[in-house]
Each structure stands twice: as C-alpha cells, then as structure tokens.
CSV table of N, CA, C and O in Angstrom, one decimal:
chain,number,residue,atom,x,y,z
A,1,MET,N,117.8,105.3,98.3
A,1,MET,CA,116.7,106.2,98.3
A,1,MET,C,117.1,107.4,99.1
A,1,MET,O,117.6,107.3,100.2
A,2,GLU,N,117.0,108.6,98.6
A,2,GLU,CA,117.3,109.8,99.3
A,2,GLU,C,116.3,110.2,100.3
A,2,GLU,O,115.1,109.9,100.1
A,3,ALA,N,116.7,110.9,101.3
A,3,ALA,CA,115.8,111.3,102.4
A,3,ALA,C,114.6,112.1,101.9
A,3,ALA,O,113.4,111.9,102.3
A,4,ASP,N,114.8,112.9,100.9
A,4,ASP,CA,113.7,113.7,100.3
A,4,ASP,C,112.7,112.9,99.6
A,4,ASP,O,111.5,113.3,99.4
A,5,SER,N,113.1,111.7,99.1
A,5,SER,CA,112.1,110.9,98.3
A,5,SER,C,111.4,109.9,99.2
A,5,SER,O,110.6,109.1,98.7
A,6,LYS,N,111.8,109.8,100.4
A,6,LYS,CA,111.1,108.8,101.3
A,6,LYS,C,109.8,109.4,101.8
A,6,LYS,O,109.6,110.6,101.9
A,7,PRO,N,108.8,108.5,102.1
A,7,PRO,CA,107.5,108.9,102.4
A,7,PRO,C,107.5,109.7,103.7
A,7,PRO,O,108.2,109.5,104.6
A,8,VAL,N,106.5,110.7,103.8
A,8,VAL,CA,106.2,111.5,104.9
A,8,VAL,C,104.9,111.0,105.5
A,8,VAL,O,103.9,110.9,104.8
A,9,ILE,N,105.0,110.7,106.8
A,9,ILE,CA,103.8,110.2,107.5
A,9,ILE,C,103.4,111.3,108.5
A,9,ILE,O,104.2,111.9,109.2
A,10,LYS,N,102.1,111.7,108.4
A,10,LYS,CA,101.5,112.7,109.3
A,10,LYS,C,100.4,112.1,110.2
A,10,LYS,O,99.5,111.4,109.7
A,11,ILE,N,100.6,112.3,111.5
A,11,ILE,CA,99.5,111.9,112.4
A,11,ILE,C,98.9,113.2,113.0
A,11,ILE,O,99.5,114.0,113.6
A,12,ILE,N,97.6,113.3,112.7
A,12,ILE,CA,96.8,114.5,113.2
A,12,ILE,C,96.0,114.0,114.3
A,12,ILE,O,95.3,113.0,114.2
A,13,TYR,N,96.1,114.7,115.5
A,13,TYR,CA,95.5,114.2,116.7
A,13,TYR,C,94.7,115.4,117.4
A,13,TYR,O,95.1,116.5,117.2
A,14,CYS,N,93.7,115.0,118.1
A,14,CYS,CA,92.9,116.0,118.8
A,14,CYS,C,93.5,116.4,120.1
A,14,CYS,O,93.7,115.6,121.0
A,15,THR,N,93.8,117.7,120.3
A,15,THR,CA,94.3,118.2,121.5
A,15,THR,C,93.3,118.3,122.6
A,15,THR,O,93.5,118.1,123.8
A,16,GLN,N,92.0,118.6,122.2
A,16,GLN,CA,90.9,118.6,123.1
A,16,GLN,C,90.7,117.3,123.8
A,16,GLN,O,90.3,117.2,125.0
A,17,CYS,N,90.9,116.2,123.0
A,17,CYS,CA,90.7,114.8,123.6
A,17,CYS,C,91.9,114.3,124.3
A,17,CYS,O,91.9,113.2,124.8
A,18,ARG,N,93.0,115.1,124.2
A,18,ARG,CA,94.3,114.7,124.8
A,18,ARG,C,94.8,113.4,124.2
A,18,ARG,O,95.2,112.5,124.9
A,19,TRP,N,94.8,113.3,122.9
A,19,TRP,CA,95.3,112.1,122.2
A,19,TRP,C,96.8,112.2,121.8
A,19,TRP,O,97.3,111.4,121.0
A,20,MET,N,97.5,113.2,122.3
A,20,MET,CA,98.9,113.4,121.9
A,20,MET,C,99.8,112.2,122.3
A,20,MET,O,100.6,111.7,121.5
A,21,LEU,N,99.5,111.6,123.5
A,21,LEU,CA,100.3,110.5,123.9
A,21,LEU,C,100.2,109.3,123.0
A,21,LEU,O,101.1,108.6,122.6
A,22,ARG,N,98.9,109.0,122.6
A,22,ARG,CA,98.7,108.0,121.6
A,22,ARG,C,99.4,108.3,120.3
A,22,ARG,O,100.0,107.4,119.7
A,23,ALA,N,99.3,109.5,119.8
A,23,ALA,CA,99.9,109.9,118.6
A,23,ALA,C,101.5,109.7,118.6
A,23,ALA,O,102.1,109.2,117.7
A,24,THR,N,102.1,110.1,119.7
A,24,THR,CA,103.5,110.0,119.8
A,24,THR,C,103.9,108.5,119.9
A,24,THR,O,105.0,108.1,119.4
A,25,TRP,N,103.1,107.7,120.6
A,25,TRP,CA,103.4,106.3,120.7
A,25,TRP,C,103.4,105.6,119.3
A,25,TRP,O,104.3,104.9,118.9
A,26,MET,N,102.3,106.0,118.5
A,26,MET,CA,102.2,105.4,117.2
A,26,MET,C,103.4,105.9,116.3
A,26,MET,O,103.9,105.2,115.5
A,27,ALA,N,103.8,107.2,116.4
A,27,ALA,CA,104.9,107.7,115.7
A,27,ALA,C,106.2,106.9,116.0
A,27,ALA,O,106.9,106.6,115.1
A,28,GLN,N,106.4,106.6,117.3
A,28,GLN,CA,107.6,105.9,117.7
A,28,GLN,C,107.5,104.5,117.1
A,28,GLN,O,108.6,104.0,116.6
A,29,GLU,N,106.4,103.8,117.1
A,29,GLU,CA,106.3,102.5,116.5
A,29,GLU,C,106.6,102.5,115.0
A,29,GLU,O,107.3,101.6,114.5
A,30,ILE,N,106.1,103.5,114.3
A,30,ILE,CA,106.3,103.6,112.9
A,30,ILE,C,107.8,103.8,112.6
A,30,ILE,O,108.4,103.2,111.8
A,31,LEU,N,108.4,104.8,113.4
A,31,LEU,CA,109.9,105.1,113.2
A,31,LEU,C,110.7,103.9,113.6
A,31,LEU,O,111.8,103.6,112.9
A,32,THR,N,110.4,103.1,114.5
A,32,THR,CA,111.1,101.9,114.9
A,32,THR,C,111.0,100.8,113.9
A,32,THR,O,112.0,100.1,113.6
A,33,THR,N,109.8,100.6,113.4
A,33,THR,CA,109.6,99.6,112.4
A,33,THR,C,110.1,99.9,111.0
A,33,THR,O,110.6,99.0,110.3
A,34,PHE,N,110.0,101.1,110.6
A,34,PHE,CA,110.4,101.5,109.2
A,34,PHE,C,111.6,102.5,109.2
A,34,PHE,O,111.5,103.6,108.7
A,35,VAL,N,112.6,102.0,109.8
A,35,VAL,CA,113.8,102.8,110.0
A,35,VAL,C,114.4,103.4,108.7
A,35,VAL,O,114.7,104.5,108.6
A,36,GLU,N,114.5,102.5,107.7
A,36,GLU,CA,115.1,102.9,106.4
A,36,GLU,C,114.0,103.4,105.4
A,36,GLU,O,114.4,104.0,104.4
A,37,GLU,N,112.7,103.1,105.6
A,37,GLU,CA,111.7,103.4,104.6
A,37,GLU,C,111.0,104.8,104.8
A,37,GLU,O,110.5,105.3,103.8
A,38,VAL,N,111.1,105.3,106.0
A,38,VAL,CA,110.3,106.6,106.3
A,38,VAL,C,111.3,107.8,106.3
A,38,VAL,O,112.3,107.7,106.9
A,39,GLY,N,110.9,108.8,105.6
A,39,GLY,CA,111.7,110.1,105.6
A,39,GLY,C,111.3,111.0,106.8
A,39,GLY,O,112.2,111.6,107.3
A,40,GLU,N,110.1,110.9,107.3
A,40,GLU,CA,109.7,111.8,108.4
A,40,GLU,C,108.3,111.3,108.9
A,40,GLU,O,107.5,110.8,108.2
A,41,VAL,N,108.2,111.5,110.2
A,41,VAL,CA,106.9,111.4,110.9
A,41,VAL,C,106.6,112.7,111.6
A,41,VAL,O,107.3,113.1,112.4
A,42,ALA,N,105.5,113.3,111.2
A,42,ALA,CA,105.1,114.6,111.7
A,42,ALA,C,103.8,114.4,112.6
A,42,ALA,O,102.9,113.7,112.3
A,43,LEU,N,103.8,115.1,113.7
A,43,LEU,CA,102.6,115.2,114.6
A,43,LEU,C,102.0,116.6,114.4
A,43,LEU,O,102.7,117.6,114.5
A,44,LYS,N,100.7,116.5,114.1
A,44,LYS,CA,100.0,117.8,113.9
A,44,LYS,C,98.8,117.9,114.8
A,44,LYS,O,97.9,117.1,114.7
A,45,PRO,N,98.8,118.9,115.7
A,45,PRO,CA,97.7,119.1,116.6
A,45,PRO,C,96.4,119.5,115.8
A,45,PRO,O,96.5,120.2,114.9
A,46,GLY,N,95.3,119.0,116.3
A,46,GLY,CA,94.0,119.3,115.7
A,46,GLY,C,92.9,119.4,116.8
A,46,GLY,O,93.2,119.3,117.9
A,47,LYS,N,91.7,119.6,116.3
A,47,LYS,CA,90.6,119.7,117.2
A,47,LYS,C,89.4,118.9,116.7
A,47,LYS,O,89.4,118.4,115.6
A,48,GLY,N,88.4,118.8,117.5
A,48,GLY,CA,87.1,118.2,117.1
A,48,GLY,C,87.1,116.7,117.0
A,48,GLY,O,86.4,116.1,116.2
A,49,GLY,N,87.9,116.0,117.8
A,49,GLY,CA,87.9,114.5,117.8
A,49,GLY,C,88.7,113.9,116.7
A,49,GLY,O,88.5,112.7,116.4
A,50,ILE,N,89.6,114.7,116.0
A,50,ILE,CA,90.3,114.1,114.9
A,50,ILE,C,91.4,113.2,115.3
A,50,ILE,O,92.1,113.5,116.3
A,51,PHE,N,91.6,112.1,114.6
A,51,PHE,CA,92.8,111.3,114.8
A,51,PHE,C,92.9,110.6,113.4
A,51,PHE,O,92.2,109.7,113.1
A,52,GLU,N,93.9,111.1,112.6
A,52,GLU,CA,94.1,110.6,111.3
A,52,GLU,C,95.5,110.3,111.0
A,52,GLU,O,96.4,111.0,111.6
A,53,ILE,N,95.8,109.3,110.2
A,53,ILE,CA,97.2,109.0,109.8
A,53,ILE,C,97.2,109.1,108.3
A,53,ILE,O,96.5,108.4,107.6
A,54,TRP,N,98.2,109.9,107.8
A,54,TRP,CA,98.3,110.2,106.4
A,54,TRP,C,99.7,109.8,105.9
A,54,TRP,O,100.7,109.9,106.7
A,55,VAL,N,99.8,109.3,104.7
A,55,VAL,CA,101.1,109.0,104.1
A,55,VAL,C,101.1,109.7,102.7
A,55,VAL,O,100.3,109.4,101.9
A,56,ASP,N,102.0,110.6,102.6
A,56,ASP,CA,102.2,111.4,101.4
A,56,ASP,C,100.9,111.9,100.8
A,56,ASP,O,100.6,111.8,99.6
A,57,GLY,N,100.1,112.5,101.7
A,57,GLY,CA,98.8,113.1,101.3
A,57,GLY,C,97.6,112.2,101.1
A,57,GLY,O,96.6,112.7,100.8
A,58,ASN,N,97.8,110.9,101.4
A,58,ASN,CA,96.7,110.0,101.4
A,58,ASN,C,96.3,109.5,102.8
A,58,ASN,O,97.2,109.0,103.5
A,59,CYS,N,95.1,109.6,103.1
A,59,CYS,CA,94.6,109.2,104.4
A,59,CYS,C,94.6,107.7,104.5
A,59,CYS,O,93.9,107.0,103.8
A,60,LEU,N,95.4,107.1,105.5
A,60,LEU,CA,95.4,105.7,105.7
A,60,LEU,C,94.4,105.2,106.7
A,60,LEU,O,93.9,104.1,106.7
A,61,PHE,N,94.1,106.1,107.7
A,61,PHE,CA,93.2,105.7,108.8
A,61,PHE,C,92.6,107.0,109.4
A,61,PHE,O,93.3,108.0,109.6
A,62,SER,N,91.3,106.9,109.6
A,62,SER,CA,90.5,108.0,110.2
A,62,SER,C,89.7,107.5,111.3
A,62,SER,O,88.9,106.6,111.2
A,63,PHE,N,89.9,108.1,112.5
A,63,PHE,CA,89.1,107.7,113.7
A,63,PHE,C,87.6,107.9,113.4
A,63,PHE,O,86.7,107.1,113.7
A,64,LYS,N,87.3,109.1,112.8
A,64,LYS,CA,85.9,109.4,112.5
A,64,LYS,C,85.2,108.4,111.6
A,64,LYS,O,84.0,108.1,111.7
A,65,GLU,N,86.0,107.9,110.6
A,65,GLU,CA,85.4,107.0,109.7
A,65,GLU,C,85.3,105.6,110.3
A,65,GLU,O,84.2,104.9,110.1
A,66,LYS,N,86.2,105.1,111.0
A,66,LYS,CA,86.2,103.8,111.6
A,66,LYS,C,85.6,103.7,113.0
A,66,LYS,O,85.3,102.6,113.4
A,67,LYS,N,85.4,104.8,113.6
A,67,LYS,CA,84.8,104.9,115.0
A,67,LYS,C,85.7,104.2,116.0
A,67,LYS,O,85.2,103.6,117.0
A,68,ARG,N,87.0,104.1,115.8
A,68,ARG,CA,88.0,103.5,116.7
A,68,ARG,C,89.4,103.9,116.3
A,68,ARG,O,89.6,104.5,115.2
A,69,PHE,N,90.3,103.6,117.2
A,69,PHE,CA,91.7,103.8,116.8
A,69,PHE,C,92.3,102.6,116.1
A,69,PHE,O,91.7,101.5,116.4
A,70,PRO,N,93.3,102.7,115.4
A,70,PRO,CA,93.9,101.5,114.8
A,70,PRO,C,94.7,100.7,115.8
A,70,PRO,O,95.3,101.3,116.7
A,71,GLU,N,94.6,99.4,115.7
A,71,GLU,CA,95.5,98.6,116.5
A,71,GLU,C,96.9,98.8,115.9
A,71,GLU,O,97.1,99.0,114.8
A,72,ILE,N,98.0,98.7,116.8
A,72,ILE,CA,99.3,99.0,116.3
A,72,ILE,C,99.7,98.0,115.2
A,72,ILE,O,100.4,98.4,114.2
A,73,LYS,N,99.3,96.7,115.3
A,73,LYS,CA,99.6,95.8,114.2
A,73,LYS,C,98.9,96.2,112.9
A,73,LYS,O,99.6,96.1,111.9
A,74,GLU,N,97.7,96.6,113.0
A,74,GLU,CA,97.0,97.0,111.8
A,74,GLU,C,97.6,98.3,111.2
A,74,GLU,O,97.8,98.4,110.0
A,75,LEU,N,98.1,99.2,112.1
A,75,LEU,CA,98.7,100.4,111.6
A,75,LEU,C,100.0,100.1,110.8
A,75,LEU,O,100.2,100.6,109.7
A,76,LYS,N,100.8,99.2,111.4
A,76,LYS,CA,102.0,98.8,110.8
A,76,LYS,C,101.8,98.1,109.4
A,76,LYS,O,102.5,98.4,108.4
A,77,GLN,N,100.8,97.3,109.3
A,77,GLN,CA,100.4,96.7,108.1
A,77,GLN,C,99.9,97.7,107.0
A,77,GLN,O,100.3,97.6,105.9
A,78,LEU,N,99.1,98.7,107.5
A,78,LEU,CA,98.7,99.7,106.5
A,78,LEU,C,99.8,100.5,106.0
A,78,LEU,O,99.9,100.8,104.8
A,79,VAL,N,100.7,100.9,106.9
A,79,VAL,CA,101.9,101.7,106.5
A,79,VAL,C,102.8,100.9,105.6
A,79,VAL,O,103.2,101.3,104.5
A,80,ARG,N,103.1,99.6,105.9
A,80,ARG,CA,103.9,98.8,105.1
A,80,ARG,C,103.3,98.6,103.7
A,80,ARG,O,104.0,98.7,102.7
A,81,ASP,N,102.0,98.3,103.7
A,81,ASP,CA,101.4,98.1,102.4
A,81,ASP,C,101.5,99.3,101.5
A,81,ASP,O,101.6,99.2,100.2
A,82,LYS,N,101.5,100.5,102.0
A,82,LYS,CA,101.6,101.7,101.3
A,82,LYS,C,103.1,102.1,100.9
A,82,LYS,O,103.3,102.5,99.8
A,83,ILE,N,104.0,101.9,101.8
A,83,ILE,CA,105.4,102.4,101.5
A,83,ILE,C,106.4,101.3,101.2
A,83,ILE,O,107.5,101.6,100.6
A,84,ALA,N,106.2,100.1,101.7
A,84,ALA,CA,107.2,99.0,101.5
A,84,ALA,C,106.5,97.6,101.5
A,84,ALA,O,106.7,96.8,102.4
A,85,PRO,N,105.7,97.4,100.4
A,85,PRO,CA,104.9,96.1,100.4
A,85,PRO,C,105.7,94.8,100.5
A,85,PRO,O,105.2,93.8,100.9
A,86,GLU,N,107.0,94.9,100.2
A,86,GLU,CA,107.8,93.7,100.2
A,86,GLU,C,108.4,93.4,101.6
A,86,GLU,O,108.9,92.3,101.9
A,87,LYS,N,108.3,94.4,102.5
A,87,LYS,CA,108.8,94.3,103.9
A,87,LYS,C,108.1,93.3,104.7
A,87,LYS,O,106.8,93.4,104.8
A,88,SER,N,108.8,92.4,105.4
A,88,SER,CA,108.2,91.5,106.4
A,88,SER,C,108.1,92.2,107.7
A,88,SER,O,109.0,92.9,108.1
A,89,LEU,N,106.9,92.0,108.4
A,89,LEU,CA,106.7,92.6,109.7
A,89,LEU,C,106.9,91.6,110.8
A,89,LEU,O,106.5,91.8,111.9
A,90,GLY,N,107.4,90.4,110.5
A,90,GLY,CA,107.6,89.4,111.5
A,90,GLY,C,106.3,89.0,112.1
A,90,GLY,O,105.4,88.7,111.4
A,91,HIS,N,106.3,89.0,113.4
A,91,HIS,CA,105.1,88.6,114.2
A,91,HIS,C,103.9,89.4,113.9
A,91,HIS,O,102.8,89.0,114.0
A,92,SER,N,104.0,90.7,113.4
A,92,SER,CA,102.9,91.5,113.1
A,92,SER,C,102.2,91.1,111.8
A,92,SER,O,101.1,91.5,111.5
A,93,ASP,N,102.8,90.2,111.0
A,93,ASP,CA,102.2,89.6,109.8
A,93,ASP,C,101.3,88.4,110.1
A,93,ASP,O,100.6,88.0,109.3
A,94,LYS,N,101.5,87.8,111.2
A,94,LYS,CA,100.8,86.6,111.6
A,94,LYS,C,99.3,86.9,111.9
A,94,LYS,O,99.0,87.9,112.5
A,95,LYS,N,98.4,86.1,111.4
A,95,LYS,CA,97.0,86.2,111.7
A,95,LYS,C,96.7,85.9,113.1
A,95,LYS,O,97.3,85.0,113.7
A,96,ASN,N,95.7,86.6,113.7
A,96,ASN,CA,95.2,86.3,115.0
A,96,ASN,C,94.4,85.1,115.0
A,96,ASN,O,93.6,84.8,114.0
A,97,LYS,N,94.5,84.2,116.0
A,97,LYS,CA,93.6,83.0,116.0
A,97,LYS,C,92.4,83.2,116.8
A,97,LYS,O,92.2,84.1,117.6
C-alpha cells in the first residue's frame, strides 16, 4: 500500500478547553498501534468545545455527540474497524469484565 493511499486521521481539538495534550496523546496511540496502516495523523486546532476524530472525511467520534471523550481502547477499536478490520489489537480486543 502506498503512503498516499493510506488513511488520513484528523483530530480536531478545542484550544479554548486546552485539549491539545489529550489530542496529541491519542495521535501517538494511533500512530503506535497502526504503524503500517495509517498514512497520516493530523491535529487541527478548533474552538467551541470541539473534540472530533475523523478518518478520511468520516467522523468516528464526536465529544459533542457522545458527551464524553473516547476511551483509548474504544478509539483503537473504532479506528481498526474503519481502516484495518482484520488487525488484532491484542489486549485491547478483550472485553471488560
């Protein structure tokens, strides 16, 4: 798969709420987990309480819609299901008891 054809993930975060650290942490987790599958992770500053995660123009998660941030396990599963459904996430695939 060529770099240009790999999915682009965009994390839009609210600068007023100071959510950049959370956005960069989630970007790091995505890049670490999906080393071969992701072409790019972009961070986009926003305002008004926005925190959204997009993959190739499709919104995977919205803080305003869910009224919460995604758990990292949940985020990895959402990204995996969209870009690499056959990929095992190891311990992140196990159900919570």
